[in-house]
């Protein structure tokens, strides 16, 4: 009889968690490979619109980013209208020309004609702001632009 | 000396360390969106002479502040825009385009080379709608180019462009480039924006 009793007594064996680090490492490596470090801290909402006729921006070092959108929750003191963000701070339309000049100065001279301006604009922004930016870009002769969008259907998501 | 089994190392904290790293990467990195619609802005200097363009060769698309779409003075739904643009571009009113499949309507565009799409938006138009319209118009051009490429070379225009960019593509790149350029001139993208 005592034989059977012996089996029942004793604690539950501990669950073996030895494979947990492996799983987490797998996730970690996925994120390390699939993502890039944040370049700019966004102070605006940046919910890009959808489009399906997109082309890939392949030369990353030849792209300058202009962000625009409504100030995000932490920056409500800057109002509710869509604003431009260049590098890490809010900017006005007048600063675009200086920004382009600075970006150009940081690149090699022969690469300057290939610079593309990527407009990362929140989908709820007004076209007035974009029109102003485009006008500024025309003034400084930065004519290649790219409306950065997420890949997806236009019609289904409105 | 007798061999003793090495004591097991406690690896219980390895998961914690891995989680720490994982969470660090989760917060400091982003998945970049690096695709979009490429456009070229017109240069600033205004040309002196006014180019006279016949009204029937212009396809006017107007987006108002309430995101309503007015195409050739008629209200239109966004989903119909692509078909309307294709019909306009491929119309072939003067019969000079032998690959067009259009209706040869005399009151619409002469040929794809002369057809111009003019897009106008107001300041209150939302960006989302503007991109949707741009997307549909670019799609119209792309569809025509794809059809032309399929008919001529048995491959869609998008595939040809992908091949051209692919480093490992075995074919003759120069010939492919010539073909791509030919299709681009068959259906030139003439999309102008009014400020």
CSV table of C-alpha atoms in Angstrom, one decimal:
chain,number,residue,atom,x,y,z
A,1,UNK,CA,0.0,0.0,0.0
A,2,UNK,CA,2.7,2.4,0.9
A,3,UNK,CA,4.0,2.1,-2.6
A,4,UNK,CA,1.0,3.8,-4.1
A,5,UNK,CA,0.9,6.5,-1.4
A,6,UNK,CA,4.5,7.5,-2.2
A,7,UNK,CA,3.6,8.3,-5.8
A,8,UNK,CA,0.9,10.7,-4.8
A,9,UNK,CA,2.9,12.6,-2.4
A,10,UNK,CA,5.4,15.3,-3.5
A,11,UNK,CA,5.0,18.7,-5.3
A,12,UNK,CA,3.9,19.3,-8.8
A,13,UNK,CA,7.0,19.2,-11.0
A,14,UNK,CA,8.1,22.7,-12.2
A,15,UNK,CA,7.2,23.5,-15.8
A,16,UNK,CA,10.3,23.5,-18.0
A,17,UNK,CA,10.9,27.0,-19.2
A,18,UNK,CA,14.1,26.3,-21.0
A,19,UNK,CA,12.7,27.0,-24.4
A,20,UNK,CA,11.3,30.4,-23.4
A,21,UNK,CA,14.5,32.3,-24.0
A,22,UNK,CA,14.7,30.7,-27.5
A,23,UNK,CA,11.2,31.9,-28.3
A,24,UNK,CA,12.0,35.4,-27.1
A,25,UNK,CA,15.3,35.5,-29.0
A,26,UNK,CA,13.4,34.5,-32.1
A,27,UNK,CA,11.1,37.5,-31.7
A,28,UNK,CA,14.1,39.7,-30.9
A,29,UNK,CA,15.9,38.7,-34.0
A,30,UNK,CA,12.8,39.3,-36.1
A,31,UNK,CA,12.5,42.8,-34.8
A,32,UNK,CA,16.2,43.5,-35.2
A,33,UNK,CA,16.1,42.5,-38.8
A,34,UNK,CA,12.7,43.9,-39.9
A,35,UNK,CA,12.9,47.3,-38.3
A,36,UNK,CA,15.2,50.3,-38.4
A,37,UNK,CA,16.1,52.8,-35.7
A,38,UNK,CA,13.8,55.8,-35.4
A,39,UNK,CA,15.3,58.7,-37.2
A,40,UNK,CA,13.0,61.4,-36.1
A,41,UNK,CA,10.9,61.6,-33.0
A,42,UNK,CA,7.5,62.5,-34.4
A,43,UNK,CA,5.7,65.2,-32.6
A,44,UNK,CA,2.7,64.8,-35.0
A,45,UNK,CA,0.2,62.2,-35.9
A,46,UNK,CA,1.4,60.4,-38.9
A,47,UNK,CA,-1.2,58.1,-40.2
A,48,UNK,CA,-0.3,57.6,-43.8
A,49,UNK,CA,-3.0,57.2,-46.5
A,50,UNK,CA,-3.4,54.0,-48.5
A,51,UNK,CA,-2.6,53.6,-52.2
A,52,UNK,CA,-1.9,50.6,-54.4
A,53,UNK,CA,0.1,52.0,-57.4
A,54,UNK,CA,3.2,52.5,-55.3
A,55,UNK,CA,6.8,52.5,-56.2
A,56,UNK,CA,9.6,51.7,-53.8
A,57,UNK,CA,12.0,54.3,-52.7
A,58,UNK,CA,15.2,52.5,-53.1
A,59,UNK,CA,18.1,54.8,-52.3
A,60,UNK,CA,17.5,55.6,-48.7
A,61,UNK,CA,20.4,58.0,-48.4
A,62,UNK,CA,19.0,60.2,-51.2
A,63,UNK,CA,15.7,60.8,-49.5
A,64,UNK,CA,14.8,63.8,-47.4
A,65,UNK,CA,11.7,63.4,-45.2
A,66,UNK,CA,9.1,66.1,-44.6
A,67,UNK,CA,6.5,65.2,-42.1
A,68,UNK,CA,3.2,66.9,-41.7
A,69,UNK,CA,0.1,66.3,-39.6
A,70,UNK,CA,-1.8,67.4,-36.6
A,71,UNK,CA,0.3,67.8,-33.4
A,72,UNK,CA,0.0,64.6,-31.3
A,73,UNK,CA,-1.6,64.3,-27.9
A,74,UNK,CA,1.5,65.5,-26.0
A,75,UNK,CA,1.8,68.7,-28.0
A,76,UNK,CA,-1.8,70.0,-28.0
A,77,UNK,CA,-0.5,73.4,-27.1
A,78,UNK,CA,0.6,73.8,-30.7
A,79,UNK,CA,-3.0,73.7,-31.9
A,80,UNK,CA,-5.2,71.3,-33.8
A,81,UNK,CA,-4.3,72.3,-37.4
A,82,UNK,CA,-1.8,70.2,-39.4
A,83,UNK,CA,1.7,71.4,-39.1
A,84,UNK,CA,5.1,70.6,-40.7
A,85,UNK,CA,7.8,68.8,-38.9
A,86,UNK,CA,11.4,68.9,-40.2
A,87,UNK,CA,14.0,66.9,-38.4
A,88,UNK,CA,12.9,66.9,-34.8
A,89,UNK,CA,10.8,70.0,-34.4
A,90,UNK,CA,7.8,71.8,-35.7
A,91,UNK,CA,8.5,74.1,-38.6
A,92,UNK,CA,6.7,76.6,-40.8
A,93,UNK,CA,6.5,76.6,-44.5
A,94,UNK,CA,9.3,79.2,-44.8
A,95,UNK,CA,11.7,76.8,-43.2
A,96,UNK,CA,11.4,74.2,-46.0
A,97,UNK,CA,13.8,76.0,-48.3
A,98,UNK,CA,16.5,76.1,-45.6
A,99,UNK,CA,15.9,72.5,-44.8
A,100,UNK,CA,16.4,71.5,-48.4
A,101,UNK,CA,19.5,73.6,-48.6
A,102,UNK,CA,20.9,71.9,-45.4
A,103,UNK,CA,20.1,68.5,-46.7
A,104,UNK,CA,21.8,69.3,-50.0
A,105,UNK,CA,24.9,70.6,-48.3
A,106,UNK,CA,25.2,67.3,-46.4
A,107,UNK,CA,25.3,65.2,-49.6
A,108,UNK,CA,28.0,64.8,-52.2
A,109,UNK,CA,27.6,67.3,-55.0
A,110,UNK,CA,27.1,64.8,-57.8
A,111,UNK,CA,24.2,63.2,-55.9
A,112,UNK,CA,22.2,66.4,-55.5
A,113,UNK,CA,20.1,66.0,-58.6
A,114,UNK,CA,18.9,62.6,-57.5
A,115,UNK,CA,17.6,63.8,-54.1
A,116,UNK,CA,14.0,62.9,-53.6
A,117,UNK,CA,11.7,64.6,-51.1
A,118,UNK,CA,9.4,62.1,-49.4
A,119,UNK,CA,6.2,63.7,-48.0
A,120,UNK,CA,5.0,61.8,-45.1
A,121,UNK,CA,1.7,63.4,-44.5
A,122,UNK,CA,-1.1,62.4,-42.2
A,123,UNK,CA,-4.2,61.4,-44.1
A,124,UNK,CA,-6.4,64.0,-42.4
A,125,UNK,CA,-4.2,66.9,-43.4
A,126,UNK,CA,-5.5,69.6,-45.7
A,127,UNK,CA,-4.2,70.0,-49.2
A,128,UNK,CA,-3.6,73.7,-48.6
A,129,UNK,CA,-0.5,72.8,-46.5
A,130,UNK,CA,0.7,70.3,-49.0
A,131,UNK,CA,0.2,72.9,-51.8
A,132,UNK,CA,2.3,75.4,-49.8
A,133,UNK,CA,5.1,72.8,-49.3
A,134,UNK,CA,5.1,71.9,-53.0
A,135,UNK,CA,5.3,75.5,-53.9
A,136,UNK,CA,8.3,76.0,-51.6
A,137,UNK,CA,10.0,72.9,-53.1
A,138,UNK,CA,9.4,74.3,-56.6
A,139,UNK,CA,11.1,77.5,-55.5
A,140,UNK,CA,14.3,75.7,-54.5
A,141,UNK,CA,14.1,73.4,-57.5
A,142,UNK,CA,13.6,70.2,-55.5
A,143,UNK,CA,11.2,68.7,-58.0
A,144,UNK,CA,11.3,65.0,-57.3
A,145,UNK,CA,8.8,64.2,-54.7
A,146,UNK,CA,7.2,61.0,-53.3
A,147,UNK,CA,3.9,60.9,-51.5
A,148,UNK,CA,4.7,58.1,-49.0
A,149,UNK,CA,1.8,55.8,-48.6
A,150,UNK,CA,1.0,52.5,-47.1
A,151,UNK,CA,0.3,49.7,-49.5
A,152,UNK,CA,-3.3,48.9,-49.6
A,153,UNK,CA,-6.6,49.4,-51.4
A,154,UNK,CA,-7.8,52.9,-51.7
A,155,UNK,CA,-11.5,52.2,-52.1
A,156,UNK,CA,-12.1,49.7,-49.4
A,157,UNK,CA,-10.7,51.8,-46.5
A,158,UNK,CA,-12.4,55.1,-46.8
B,1,UNK,CA,40.2,11.9,-9.3
B,2,UNK,CA,36.8,10.7,-9.9
B,3,UNK,CA,34.8,12.6,-12.5
B,4,UNK,CA,31.9,14.5,-11.1
B,5,UNK,CA,29.0,15.8,-13.2
B,6,UNK,CA,29.2,19.5,-13.7
B,7,UNK,CA,26.4,21.3,-11.8
B,8,UNK,CA,23.6,22.6,-14.0
B,9,UNK,CA,23.8,26.4,-14.7
B,10,UNK,CA,20.6,28.1,-13.9
B,11,UNK,CA,19.4,29.7,-17.1
B,12,UNK,CA,16.1,31.0,-15.7
B,13,UNK,CA,17.1,34.7,-16.1
B,14,UNK,CA,18.1,34.3,-19.7
B,15,UNK,CA,14.5,34.8,-20.7
B,16,UNK,CA,14.4,38.0,-18.7
B,17,UNK,CA,17.5,39.3,-20.4
B,18,UNK,CA,16.1,38.5,-23.9
B,19,UNK,CA,12.8,40.2,-23.0
B,20,UNK,CA,14.7,43.3,-22.0
B,21,UNK,CA,16.5,43.4,-25.3
B,22,UNK,CA,13.3,42.6,-27.2
B,23,UNK,CA,11.4,45.5,-25.5
B,24,UNK,CA,14.3,47.8,-26.1
B,25,UNK,CA,14.1,47.1,-29.9
B,26,UNK,CA,10.3,47.3,-29.9
B,27,UNK,CA,10.3,50.9,-28.6
B,28,UNK,CA,13.3,52.3,-30.4
B,29,UNK,CA,12.7,51.0,-33.9
B,30,UNK,CA,10.0,51.4,-36.5
B,31,UNK,CA,9.0,49.4,-39.5
B,32,UNK,CA,9.7,52.0,-42.2
B,33,UNK,CA,7.2,52.6,-45.0
B,34,UNK,CA,9.4,53.3,-47.9
B,35,UNK,CA,7.0,53.2,-50.8
B,36,UNK,CA,4.7,55.8,-52.4
B,37,UNK,CA,3.6,57.6,-55.4
B,38,UNK,CA,6.4,59.3,-57.3
B,39,UNK,CA,5.7,62.6,-58.9
B,40,UNK,CA,7.7,65.3,-60.5
B,41,UNK,CA,6.8,69.0,-59.8
B,42,UNK,CA,6.8,71.4,-62.7
B,43,UNK,CA,9.8,73.8,-62.6
B,44,UNK,CA,9.2,77.3,-61.4
B,45,UNK,CA,10.0,79.3,-64.5
B,46,UNK,CA,6.9,80.0,-66.5
B,47,UNK,CA,7.2,79.5,-70.2
B,48,UNK,CA,6.5,82.6,-72.1
B,49,UNK,CA,4.3,81.4,-74.9
B,50,UNK,CA,1.0,80.0,-74.1
B,51,UNK,CA,0.5,76.5,-75.4
B,52,UNK,CA,-2.9,76.2,-76.9
B,53,UNK,CA,-4.5,72.9,-76.0
B,54,UNK,CA,-7.8,71.9,-77.4
B,55,UNK,CA,-10.5,71.6,-74.7
B,56,UNK,CA,-11.3,68.1,-75.8
B,57,UNK,CA,-7.8,66.9,-75.1
B,58,UNK,CA,-8.0,68.0,-71.4
B,59,UNK,CA,-9.6,65.7,-68.8
B,60,UNK,CA,-10.4,67.9,-65.9
B,61,UNK,CA,-10.6,66.4,-62.5
B,62,UNK,CA,-11.7,68.7,-59.7
B,63,UNK,CA,-11.7,67.9,-56.0
B,64,UNK,CA,-13.6,70.3,-53.9
B,65,UNK,CA,-13.3,71.1,-50.2
B,66,UNK,CA,-15.9,68.6,-49.3
B,67,UNK,CA,-13.9,65.8,-51.0
B,68,UNK,CA,-16.4,65.6,-53.9
B,69,UNK,CA,-15.1,64.7,-57.3
B,70,UNK,CA,-16.1,66.6,-60.4
B,71,UNK,CA,-14.9,65.0,-63.6
B,72,UNK,CA,-15.5,66.8,-66.9
B,73,UNK,CA,-18.1,69.0,-65.1
B,74,UNK,CA,-20.0,66.0,-63.8
B,75,UNK,CA,-20.1,64.5,-60.3
B,76,UNK,CA,-18.4,61.1,-60.1
B,77,UNK,CA,-17.7,58.5,-57.6
B,78,UNK,CA,-14.1,57.6,-56.9
B,79,UNK,CA,-14.5,54.0,-58.0
B,80,UNK,CA,-15.6,55.1,-61.5
B,81,UNK,CA,-12.6,57.5,-62.0
B,82,UNK,CA,-10.1,54.9,-63.2
B,83,UNK,CA,-12.4,53.6,-66.0
B,84,UNK,CA,-13.3,57.1,-67.1
B,85,UNK,CA,-9.6,58.1,-67.3
B,86,UNK,CA,-8.8,55.0,-69.3
B,87,UNK,CA,-11.6,55.7,-71.7
B,88,UNK,CA,-10.4,59.2,-72.2
B,89,UNK,CA,-6.8,58.4,-72.7
B,90,UNK,CA,-7.4,55.5,-75.0
B,91,UNK,CA,-10.0,57.3,-77.0
B,92,UNK,CA,-8.0,57.9,-80.2
B,93,UNK,CA,-10.3,60.6,-81.7
B,94,UNK,CA,-8.1,61.4,-84.7
B,95,UNK,CA,-7.3,57.7,-85.5
B,96,UNK,CA,-3.5,58.2,-85.4
B,97,UNK,CA,-3.0,55.6,-82.7
B,98,UNK,CA,-3.1,52.2,-84.2
B,99,UNK,CA,-2.8,50.3,-80.9
B,100,UNK,CA,-5.6,52.1,-79.1
B,101,UNK,CA,-8.9,50.3,-78.4
B,102,UNK,CA,-10.9,53.4,-77.7
B,103,UNK,CA,-14.2,54.5,-79.1
B,104,UNK,CA,-12.8,57.1,-81.5
B,105,UNK,CA,-15.2,59.7,-80.1
B,106,UNK,CA,-14.6,63.0,-81.9
B,107,UNK,CA,-15.5,65.0,-78.9
B,108,UNK,CA,-12.9,63.3,-76.7
B,109,UNK,CA,-9.1,63.2,-76.8
B,110,UNK,CA,-7.2,62.9,-80.1
B,111,UNK,CA,-4.6,60.4,-79.1
B,112,UNK,CA,-2.7,59.3,-75.9
B,113,UNK,CA,0.1,61.6,-76.7
B,114,UNK,CA,-2.1,64.7,-76.7
B,115,UNK,CA,-4.4,63.7,-73.9
B,116,UNK,CA,-3.7,65.6,-70.7
B,117,UNK,CA,-5.3,65.0,-67.3
B,118,UNK,CA,-5.6,68.1,-65.3
B,119,UNK,CA,-6.1,67.7,-61.6
B,120,UNK,CA,-7.2,70.6,-59.4
B,121,UNK,CA,-7.8,70.6,-55.7
B,122,UNK,CA,-8.9,73.1,-53.2
B,123,UNK,CA,-7.1,74.0,-50.0
B,124,UNK,CA,-9.7,72.2,-47.9
B,125,UNK,CA,-9.4,68.9,-49.7
B,126,UNK,CA,-8.1,66.2,-47.4
B,127,UNK,CA,-4.8,64.5,-48.2
B,128,UNK,CA,-6.4,61.1,-48.1
B,129,UNK,CA,-8.8,61.8,-50.9
B,130,UNK,CA,-6.1,63.6,-52.9
B,131,UNK,CA,-3.9,60.5,-52.7
B,132,UNK,CA,-6.8,58.3,-53.6
B,133,UNK,CA,-7.5,60.3,-56.8
B,134,UNK,CA,-3.8,60.5,-57.7
B,135,UNK,CA,-3.6,56.7,-57.2
B,136,UNK,CA,-6.6,56.1,-59.5
B,137,UNK,CA,-5.1,58.3,-62.2
B,138,UNK,CA,-1.7,56.7,-62.0
B,139,UNK,CA,-3.5,53.3,-62.1
B,140,UNK,CA,-5.2,54.3,-65.3
B,141,UNK,CA,-1.9,55.0,-67.0
B,142,UNK,CA,-0.4,51.8,-65.5
B,143,UNK,CA,-3.3,49.7,-66.8
B,144,UNK,CA,-3.0,51.0,-70.3
B,145,UNK,CA,0.8,50.5,-70.3
B,146,UNK,CA,0.4,47.0,-68.9
B,147,UNK,CA,-2.1,46.1,-71.6
B,148,UNK,CA,0.2,47.5,-74.3
B,149,UNK,CA,3.2,45.6,-72.9
B,150,UNK,CA,1.2,42.4,-72.7
B,151,UNK,CA,0.1,42.8,-76.3
B,152,UNK,CA,3.5,43.6,-77.6
B,153,UNK,CA,6.0,41.6,-75.5
B,154,UNK,CA,3.8,39.1,-73.7
B,155,UNK,CA,4.8,40.6,-70.3
B,156,UNK,CA,3.1,43.3,-68.3
B,157,UNK,CA,4.8,46.6,-67.9
B,158,UNK,CA,5.2,46.2,-64.2
B,159,UNK,CA,7.0,42.9,-64.7
B,160,UNK,CA,9.3,44.5,-67.3
B,161,UNK,CA,10.2,47.3,-64.9
B,162,UNK,CA,10.8,44.7,-62.1
B,163,UNK,CA,13.1,42.8,-64.4
B,164,UNK,CA,15.0,45.9,-65.3
B,165,UNK,CA,15.6,46.6,-61.6
B,166,UNK,CA,16.5,43.0,-60.8
B,167,UNK,CA,20.3,42.6,-60.8
B,168,UNK,CA,20.0,38.8,-61.4
B,169,UNK,CA,17.8,39.1,-64.5
B,170,UNK,CA,19.6,37.2,-67.3
B,171,UNK,CA,18.2,39.1,-70.3
B,172,UNK,CA,19.6,42.0,-72.3
B,173,UNK,CA,19.0,45.1,-70.2
B,174,UNK,CA,19.5,47.6,-73.0
B,175,UNK,CA,16.9,46.1,-75.2
B,176,UNK,CA,14.5,45.9,-72.3
B,177,UNK,CA,15.1,49.6,-71.5
B,178,UNK,CA,14.3,50.4,-75.1
B,179,UNK,CA,11.1,48.5,-74.9
B,180,UNK,CA,10.1,50.2,-71.6
B,181,UNK,CA,10.8,53.6,-73.1
B,182,UNK,CA,8.8,52.7,-76.1
B,183,UNK,CA,5.8,51.9,-74.0
B,184,UNK,CA,6.3,55.0,-72.0
B,185,UNK,CA,6.2,57.1,-75.2
B,186,UNK,CA,3.1,55.2,-76.4
B,187,UNK,CA,1.3,56.2,-73.3
B,188,UNK,CA,3.1,59.2,-71.9
B,189,UNK,CA,2.0,60.2,-68.4
B,190,UNK,CA,0.7,63.7,-68.8
B,191,UNK,CA,-0.8,64.6,-65.5
B,192,UNK,CA,-0.8,68.3,-64.7
B,193,UNK,CA,-1.8,69.9,-61.5
B,194,UNK,CA,-3.3,73.3,-61.3
B,195,UNK,CA,-2.2,75.5,-58.4
